[in-house]
């Protein structure tokens, strides 16, 4: 007969399996992998990129994480992503600098389980074409006094899913795209892992 300790282990100790989707350098993906290494309840199961030569794939592999490359056509196909996530027993997906649109059927399948990181205070400076340094350039050119990051659920409308958390930074006189990018990266690396932790463990 199964003992109490065994059943507790079976019911209570299942880790939450997370997939990270990323398209580029992957500093956030690496930060997340490091944060969740040896974590008691969250495992980074794999990193997927739509770019075969993306630095994020090399960095993740160096950290011992399984990686997958899928072409732009493949990542536009919900079935391709669902088969992969089902096989890898994925509970949640984190978009960390992922620049492709996520197919609707995949979003519906993982409703409330896909989290995106955006480098502005949404709803400002979101939507098509607003990624990376394009966002910082637009923020500076608009004369904003502050910027920040938004962590939000992904829904069918680009950058419009329910906001989970935002973190702010001020813009100084003479702020450049590079200096603002540095402030934004600092916010992302400082807060993204713990927000994911809180959100996916609820
Ligand atoms: C991050 O700043 C992230 O907020 C942004 O891409 C960067 C990826 O950096 N995402 C978007 O712009 C999504 N619209 P990283 O590759 O160093 O993690």
PDB file of C-alpha atoms and ligand atoms in Angstrom:
ATOM      1  CA  UNK A   1       0.000   0.000   0.000  1.00  0.00           C
ATOM      2  CA  UNK A   2       1.190   3.506  -0.756  1.00  0.00           C
ATOM      3  CA  UNK A   3       2.372   5.335   2.354  1.00  0.00           C
ATOM      4  CA  UNK A   4       1.321   8.880   3.276  1.00  0.00           C
ATOM      5  CA  UNK A   5       4.781  10.175   2.490  1.00  0.00           C
ATOM      6  CA  UNK A   6       4.686   8.569  -0.989  1.00  0.00           C
ATOM      7  CA  UNK A   7       1.276  10.010  -1.833  1.00  0.00           C
ATOM      8  CA  UNK A   8       2.350  13.434  -0.611  1.00  0.00           C
ATOM      9  CA  UNK A   9       5.372  13.206  -2.868  1.00  0.00           C
ATOM     10  CA  UNK A  10       3.245  12.168  -5.838  1.00  0.00           C
ATOM     11  CA  UNK A  11       0.555  14.827  -5.288  1.00  0.00           C
ATOM     12  CA  UNK A  12       2.514  17.729  -3.987  1.00  0.00           C
ATOM     13  CA  UNK A  13       5.978  17.654  -5.468  1.00  0.00           C
ATOM     14  CA  UNK A  14       5.246  17.735  -9.195  1.00  0.00           C
ATOM     15  CA  UNK A  15       7.329  20.504 -10.675  1.00  0.00           C
ATOM     16  CA  UNK A  16       5.856  23.070 -13.045  1.00  0.00           C
ATOM     17  CA  UNK A  17       7.504  22.568 -16.433  1.00  0.00           C
ATOM     18  CA  UNK A  18       8.254  25.786 -18.265  1.00  0.00           C
ATOM     19  CA  UNK A  19       9.224  26.334 -21.909  1.00  0.00           C
ATOM     20  CA  UNK A  20      10.999  29.540 -22.893  1.00  0.00           C
ATOM     21  CA  UNK A  21      10.479  30.922 -26.412  1.00  0.00           C
ATOM     22  CA  UNK A  22      13.112  33.441 -27.539  1.00  0.00           C
ATOM     23  CA  UNK A  23      14.354  34.847 -30.832  1.00  0.00           C
ATOM     24  CA  UNK A  24      17.641  36.613 -30.131  1.00  0.00           C
ATOM     25  CA  UNK A  25      20.420  37.147 -27.633  1.00  0.00           C
ATOM     26  CA  UNK A  26      18.548  35.592 -24.771  1.00  0.00           C
ATOM     27  CA  UNK A  27      19.896  37.487 -21.765  1.00  0.00           C
ATOM     28  CA  UNK A  28      16.486  37.067 -20.122  1.00  0.00           C
ATOM     29  CA  UNK A  29      16.296  33.392 -21.021  1.00  0.00           C
ATOM     30  CA  UNK A  30      19.737  32.834 -19.480  1.00  0.00           C
ATOM     31  CA  UNK A  31      18.720  34.801 -16.390  1.00  0.00           C
ATOM     32  CA  UNK A  32      15.617  32.620 -16.035  1.00  0.00           C
ATOM     33  CA  UNK A  33      17.534  29.392 -16.555  1.00  0.00           C
ATOM     34  CA  UNK A  34      19.994  30.413 -13.818  1.00  0.00           C
ATOM     35  CA  UNK A  35      17.195  31.514 -11.494  1.00  0.00           C
ATOM     36  CA  UNK A  36      15.288  28.237 -11.863  1.00  0.00           C
ATOM     37  CA  UNK A  37      18.290  25.906 -11.744  1.00  0.00           C
ATOM     38  CA  UNK A  38      17.716  23.695  -8.671  1.00  0.00           C
ATOM     39  CA  UNK A  39      14.406  25.449  -7.999  1.00  0.00           C
ATOM     40  CA  UNK A  40      12.090  23.435  -5.763  1.00  0.00           C
ATOM     41  CA  UNK A  41       8.996  23.722  -7.943  1.00  0.00           C
ATOM     42  CA  UNK A  42       9.802  25.100 -11.407  1.00  0.00           C
ATOM     43  CA  UNK A  43      11.872  23.456 -14.126  1.00  0.00           C
ATOM     44  CA  UNK A  44      12.947  25.050 -17.402  1.00  0.00           C
ATOM     45  CA  UNK A  45      12.214  22.105 -19.717  1.00  0.00           C
ATOM     46  CA  UNK A  46      13.473  23.638 -22.963  1.00  0.00           C
ATOM     47  CA  UNK A  47      14.228  26.762 -24.951  1.00  0.00           C
ATOM     48  CA  UNK A  48      12.713  27.146 -28.398  1.00  0.00           C
ATOM     49  CA  UNK A  49      13.823  29.638 -31.025  1.00  0.00           C
ATOM     50  CA  UNK A  50      12.593  30.464 -34.509  1.00  0.00           C
ATOM     51  CA  UNK A  51      16.162  31.414 -35.433  1.00  0.00           C
ATOM     52  CA  UNK A  52      18.522  28.549 -36.011  1.00  0.00           C
ATOM     53  CA  UNK A  53      21.632  30.603 -35.197  1.00  0.00           C
ATOM     54  CA  UNK A  54      20.184  32.597 -32.294  1.00  0.00           C
ATOM     55  CA  UNK A  55      22.659  33.135 -29.457  1.00  0.00           C
ATOM     56  CA  UNK A  56      19.975  32.069 -27.007  1.00  0.00           C
ATOM     57  CA  UNK A  57      20.176  28.476 -28.296  1.00  0.00           C
ATOM     58  CA  UNK A  58      23.950  28.314 -27.780  1.00  0.00           C
ATOM     59  CA  UNK A  59      23.741  29.867 -24.314  1.00  0.00           C
ATOM     60  CA  UNK A  60      20.920  27.567 -23.209  1.00  0.00           C
ATOM     61  CA  UNK A  61      22.771  24.469 -24.434  1.00  0.00           C
ATOM     62  CA  UNK A  62      25.900  25.594 -22.547  1.00  0.00           C
ATOM     63  CA  UNK A  63      23.748  25.700 -19.416  1.00  0.00           C
ATOM     64  CA  UNK A  64      22.573  22.141 -20.052  1.00  0.00           C
ATOM     65  CA  UNK A  65      19.068  23.021 -21.271  1.00  0.00           C
ATOM     66  CA  UNK A  66      17.371  21.179 -24.136  1.00  0.00           C
ATOM     67  CA  UNK A  67      16.857  23.435 -27.147  1.00  0.00           C
ATOM     68  CA  UNK A  68      14.661  23.310 -30.226  1.00  0.00           C
ATOM     69  CA  UNK A  69      14.780  25.286 -33.443  1.00  0.00           C
ATOM     70  CA  UNK A  70      11.514  25.611 -35.348  1.00  0.00           C
ATOM     71  CA  UNK A  71      11.193  27.622 -38.580  1.00  0.00           C
ATOM     72  CA  UNK A  72       8.887  30.650 -38.871  1.00  0.00           C
ATOM     73  CA  UNK A  73       6.400  28.437 -40.731  1.00  0.00           C
ATOM     74  CA  UNK A  74       6.502  25.838 -37.965  1.00  0.00           C
ATOM     75  CA  UNK A  75       5.989  28.327 -35.125  1.00  0.00           C
ATOM     76  CA  UNK A  76       2.965  29.751 -36.971  1.00  0.00           C
ATOM     77  CA  UNK A  77       1.387  26.289 -36.791  1.00  0.00           C
ATOM     78  CA  UNK A  78      -0.368  25.721 -33.459  1.00  0.00           C
ATOM     79  CA  UNK A  79      -0.274  21.953 -33.891  1.00  0.00           C
ATOM     80  CA  UNK A  80       3.546  21.895 -34.174  1.00  0.00           C
ATOM     81  CA  UNK A  81       3.875  23.815 -30.902  1.00  0.00           C
ATOM     82  CA  UNK A  82       1.176  21.799 -29.149  1.00  0.00           C
ATOM     83  CA  UNK A  83       2.729  18.464 -30.069  1.00  0.00           C
ATOM     84  CA  UNK A  84       6.108  19.627 -28.759  1.00  0.00           C
ATOM     85  CA  UNK A  85       4.670  21.047 -25.530  1.00  0.00           C
ATOM     86  CA  UNK A  86       2.533  17.952 -24.953  1.00  0.00           C
ATOM     87  CA  UNK A  87       5.534  15.652 -25.462  1.00  0.00           C
ATOM     88  CA  UNK A  88       7.612  17.741 -23.061  1.00  0.00           C
ATOM     89  CA  UNK A  89       4.739  17.961 -20.530  1.00  0.00           C
ATOM     90  CA  UNK A  90       4.795  21.751 -20.508  1.00  0.00           C
ATOM     91  CA  UNK A  91       2.626  23.608 -17.987  1.00  0.00           C
ATOM     92  CA  UNK A  92       3.583  27.192 -18.834  1.00  0.00           C
ATOM     93  CA  UNK A  93       5.301  29.163 -21.591  1.00  0.00           C
ATOM     94  CA  UNK A  94       7.463  32.239 -21.117  1.00  0.00           C
ATOM     95  CA  UNK A  95       8.143  34.561 -24.060  1.00  0.00           C
ATOM     96  CA  UNK A  96      11.508  36.223 -23.445  1.00  0.00           C
ATOM     97  CA  UNK A  97      12.368  38.345 -26.451  1.00  0.00           C
ATOM     98  CA  UNK A  98      10.238  36.174 -28.740  1.00  0.00           C
ATOM     99  CA  UNK A  99       9.356  38.114 -31.868  1.00  0.00           C
ATOM    100  CA  UNK A 100       6.842  35.911 -33.663  1.00  0.00           C
ATOM    101  CA  UNK A 101       3.085  35.957 -33.243  1.00  0.00           C
ATOM    102  CA  UNK A 102       1.844  33.001 -31.212  1.00  0.00           C
ATOM    103  CA  UNK A 103      -0.889  31.053 -33.077  1.00  0.00           C
ATOM    104  CA  UNK A 104      -4.411  31.557 -31.692  1.00  0.00           C
ATOM    105  CA  UNK A 105      -5.216  27.894 -31.161  1.00  0.00           C
ATOM    106  CA  UNK A 106      -2.040  27.495 -29.127  1.00  0.00           C
ATOM    107  CA  UNK A 107      -2.980  30.516 -26.995  1.00  0.00           C
ATOM    108  CA  UNK A 108      -6.437  29.051 -26.368  1.00  0.00           C
ATOM    109  CA  UNK A 109      -4.899  25.712 -25.456  1.00  0.00           C
ATOM    110  CA  UNK A 110      -2.600  27.343 -22.886  1.00  0.00           C
ATOM    111  CA  UNK A 111      -4.952  30.122 -21.776  1.00  0.00           C
ATOM    112  CA  UNK A 112      -3.572  31.948 -18.765  1.00  0.00           C
ATOM    113  CA  UNK A 113      -0.315  30.027 -19.038  1.00  0.00           C
ATOM    114  CA  UNK A 114       1.630  32.095 -21.580  1.00  0.00           C
ATOM    115  CA  UNK A 115       3.524  35.070 -20.189  1.00  0.00           C
ATOM    116  CA  UNK A 116       5.235  37.780 -22.230  1.00  0.00           C
ATOM    117  CA  UNK A 117       7.847  40.357 -21.323  1.00  0.00           C
ATOM    118  CA  UNK A 118       7.590  43.737 -23.046  1.00  0.00           C
ATOM    119  CA  UNK A 119      10.125  46.592 -22.735  1.00  0.00           C
ATOM    120  CA  UNK A 120       7.647  49.466 -22.223  1.00  0.00           C
ATOM    121  CA  UNK A 121       4.777  50.455 -19.984  1.00  0.00           C
ATOM    122  CA  UNK A 122       1.918  48.946 -21.986  1.00  0.00           C
ATOM    123  CA  UNK A 123      -0.470  49.999 -23.431  1.00  0.00           C
ATOM    124  CA  UNK A 124       2.083  52.599 -24.494  1.00  0.00           C
ATOM    125  CA  UNK A 125       4.577  51.570 -27.177  1.00  0.00           C
ATOM    126  CA  UNK A 126       3.138  48.122 -27.845  1.00  0.00           C
ATOM    127  CA  UNK A 127       1.906  46.374 -30.972  1.00  0.00           C
ATOM    128  CA  UNK A 128       3.433  45.414 -34.286  1.00  0.00           C
ATOM    129  CA  UNK A 129       7.001  46.584 -34.886  1.00  0.00           C
ATOM    130  CA  UNK A 130       7.443  47.574 -31.235  1.00  0.00           C
ATOM    131  CA  UNK A 131      10.281  45.415 -30.011  1.00  0.00           C
ATOM    132  CA  UNK A 132      13.751  45.888 -28.553  1.00  0.00           C
ATOM    133  CA  UNK A 133      15.464  49.169 -29.393  1.00  0.00           C
ATOM    134  CA  UNK A 134      12.538  50.333 -31.612  1.00  0.00           C
ATOM    135  CA  UNK A 135      10.566  50.712 -28.402  1.00  0.00           C
ATOM    136  CA  UNK A 136      13.292  52.718 -26.617  1.00  0.00           C
ATOM    137  CA  UNK A 137      13.730  55.002 -29.646  1.00  0.00           C
ATOM    138  CA  UNK A 138       9.973  55.691 -29.785  1.00  0.00           C
ATOM    139  CA  UNK A 139       9.826  56.353 -26.034  1.00  0.00           C
ATOM    140  CA  UNK A 140      12.689  58.892 -26.193  1.00  0.00           C
ATOM    141  CA  UNK A 141      11.329  60.589 -29.318  1.00  0.00           C
ATOM    142  CA  UNK A 142       7.915  60.996 -27.662  1.00  0.00           C
ATOM    143  CA  UNK A 143       9.481  62.955 -24.817  1.00  0.00           C
ATOM    144  CA  UNK A 144       8.283  60.532 -22.141  1.00  0.00           C
ATOM    145  CA  UNK A 145       9.530  61.124 -18.616  1.00  0.00           C
ATOM    146  CA  UNK A 146       9.488  57.442 -17.730  1.00  0.00           C
ATOM    147  CA  UNK A 147       9.519  53.993 -19.225  1.00  0.00           C
ATOM    148  CA  UNK A 148       9.615  50.499 -17.829  1.00  0.00           C
ATOM    149  CA  UNK A 149       8.657  46.893 -18.404  1.00  0.00           C
ATOM    150  CA  UNK A 150       5.367  45.040 -18.593  1.00  0.00           C
ATOM    151  CA  UNK A 151       4.847  41.390 -17.792  1.00  0.00           C
ATOM    152  CA  UNK A 152       1.510  40.207 -19.140  1.00  0.00           C
ATOM    153  CA  UNK A 153      -0.545  37.220 -20.208  1.00  0.00           C
ATOM    154  CA  UNK A 154      -0.640  36.585 -23.928  1.00  0.00           C
ATOM    155  CA  UNK A 155      -3.975  36.729 -25.696  1.00  0.00           C
ATOM    156  CA  UNK A 156      -4.955  36.917 -29.361  1.00  0.00           C
ATOM    157  CA  UNK A 157      -4.270  40.681 -29.605  1.00  0.00           C
ATOM    158  CA  UNK A 158      -0.588  41.599 -29.801  1.00  0.00           C
ATOM    159  CA  UNK A 159       0.664  43.085 -26.463  1.00  0.00           C
ATOM    160  CA  UNK A 160      -2.886  43.469 -25.139  1.00  0.00           C
ATOM    161  CA  UNK A 161      -3.220  40.547 -22.723  1.00  0.00           C
ATOM    162  CA  UNK A 162      -3.994  41.131 -19.032  1.00  0.00           C
ATOM    163  CA  UNK A 163      -1.150  42.879 -17.235  1.00  0.00           C
ATOM    164  CA  UNK A 164       0.456  40.944 -14.391  1.00  0.00           C
ATOM    165  CA  UNK A 165       3.066  43.489 -13.281  1.00  0.00           C
ATOM    166  CA  UNK A 166       4.858  46.660 -14.382  1.00  0.00           C
ATOM    167  CA  UNK A 167       8.116  48.187 -13.177  1.00  0.00           C
ATOM    168  CA  UNK A 168       9.126  51.778 -13.915  1.00  0.00           C
ATOM    169  CA  UNK A 169      12.313  53.729 -14.533  1.00  0.00           C
ATOM    170  CA  UNK A 170      12.790  57.452 -15.146  1.00  0.00           C
ATOM    171  CA  UNK A 171      14.311  58.970 -18.258  1.00  0.00           C
ATOM    172  CA  UNK A 172      17.206  61.323 -17.591  1.00  0.00           C
ATOM    173  CA  UNK A 173      18.276  64.313 -19.631  1.00  0.00           C
ATOM    174  CA  UNK A 174      20.327  63.162 -22.610  1.00  0.00           C
ATOM    175  CA  UNK A 175      18.923  59.628 -22.342  1.00  0.00           C
ATOM    176  CA  UNK A 176      19.975  57.504 -25.324  1.00  0.00           C
ATOM    177  CA  UNK A 177      18.576  54.296 -26.749  1.00  0.00           C
ATOM    178  CA  UNK A 178      21.586  52.484 -25.282  1.00  0.00           C
ATOM    179  CA  UNK A 179      21.308  53.975 -21.797  1.00  0.00           C
ATOM    180  CA  UNK A 180      17.554  53.324 -21.671  1.00  0.00           C
ATOM    181  CA  UNK A 181      18.102  49.769 -22.918  1.00  0.00           C
ATOM    182  CA  UNK A 182      20.476  49.259 -19.969  1.00  0.00           C
ATOM    183  CA  UNK A 183      17.859  50.460 -17.462  1.00  0.00           C
ATOM    184  CA  UNK A 184      15.209  48.240 -19.031  1.00  0.00           C
ATOM    185  CA  UNK A 185      17.486  45.171 -18.981  1.00  0.00           C
ATOM    186  CA  UNK A 186      18.205  45.821 -15.312  1.00  0.00           C
ATOM    187  CA  UNK A 187      14.475  45.874 -14.528  1.00  0.00           C
ATOM    188  CA  UNK A 188      13.883  42.734 -16.598  1.00  0.00           C
ATOM    189  CA  UNK A 189      16.671  40.757 -15.013  1.00  0.00           C
ATOM    190  CA  UNK A 190      15.717  41.922 -11.510  1.00  0.00           C
ATOM    191  CA  UNK A 191      11.963  41.270 -11.618  1.00  0.00           C
ATOM    192  CA  UNK A 192      10.967  38.867 -14.408  1.00  0.00           C
ATOM    193  CA  UNK A 193      12.010  35.617 -12.666  1.00  0.00           C
ATOM    194  CA  UNK A 194      10.127  36.293  -9.426  1.00  0.00           C
ATOM    195  CA  UNK A 195       6.986  37.444 -11.235  1.00  0.00           C
ATOM    196  CA  UNK A 196       6.998  34.219 -13.284  1.00  0.00           C
ATOM    197  CA  UNK A 197       7.530  32.240 -10.121  1.00  0.00           C
ATOM    198  CA  UNK A 198       4.546  33.873  -8.389  1.00  0.00           C
ATOM    199  CA  UNK A 199       2.306  33.660 -11.462  1.00  0.00           C
ATOM    200  CA  UNK A 200       2.950  30.064 -12.491  1.00  0.00           C
ATOM    201  CA  UNK A 201       2.904  28.683  -8.966  1.00  0.00           C
ATOM    202  CA  UNK A 202      -0.574  30.098  -8.181  1.00  0.00           C
TER     203      UNK A 202
HETATM  204  C1  LIG B   1      13.823  42.236 -24.019  1.00  0.00           C
HETATM  205  O1  LIG B   1      14.115  43.571 -23.698  1.00  0.00           O
HETATM  206  C2  LIG B   1      12.325  42.050 -24.135  1.00  0.00           C
HETATM  207  O2  LIG B   1      11.601  42.893 -23.279  1.00  0.00           O
HETATM  208  C3  LIG B   1      12.095  42.408 -25.568  1.00  0.00           C
HETATM  209  O3  LIG B   1      13.183  41.845 -26.269  1.00  0.00           O
HETATM  210  C4  LIG B   1      14.332  41.909 -25.423  1.00  0.00           C
HETATM  211  C5  LIG B   1      15.052  40.586 -25.494  1.00  0.00           C
HETATM  212  O4  LIG B   1      16.275  40.683 -24.860  1.00  0.00           O
HETATM  213  N1  LIG B   1      10.846  41.912 -26.037  1.00  0.00           N
HETATM  214  C6  LIG B   1      10.117  42.574 -26.923  1.00  0.00           C
HETATM  215  O5  LIG B   1      10.450  43.618 -27.429  1.00  0.00           O
HETATM  216  C7  LIG B   1       8.776  41.911 -27.256  1.00  0.00           C
HETATM  217  N2  LIG B   1       7.931  42.813 -27.942  1.00  0.00           N
HETATM  218  P1  LIG B   1      17.133  39.374 -24.523  1.00  0.00           P
HETATM  219  O6  LIG B   1      17.213  38.558 -25.816  1.00  0.00           O
HETATM  220  O7  LIG B   1      18.458  39.895 -24.102  1.00  0.00           O
HETATM  221  O8  LIG B   1      16.397  38.627 -23.451  1.00  0.00           O
END
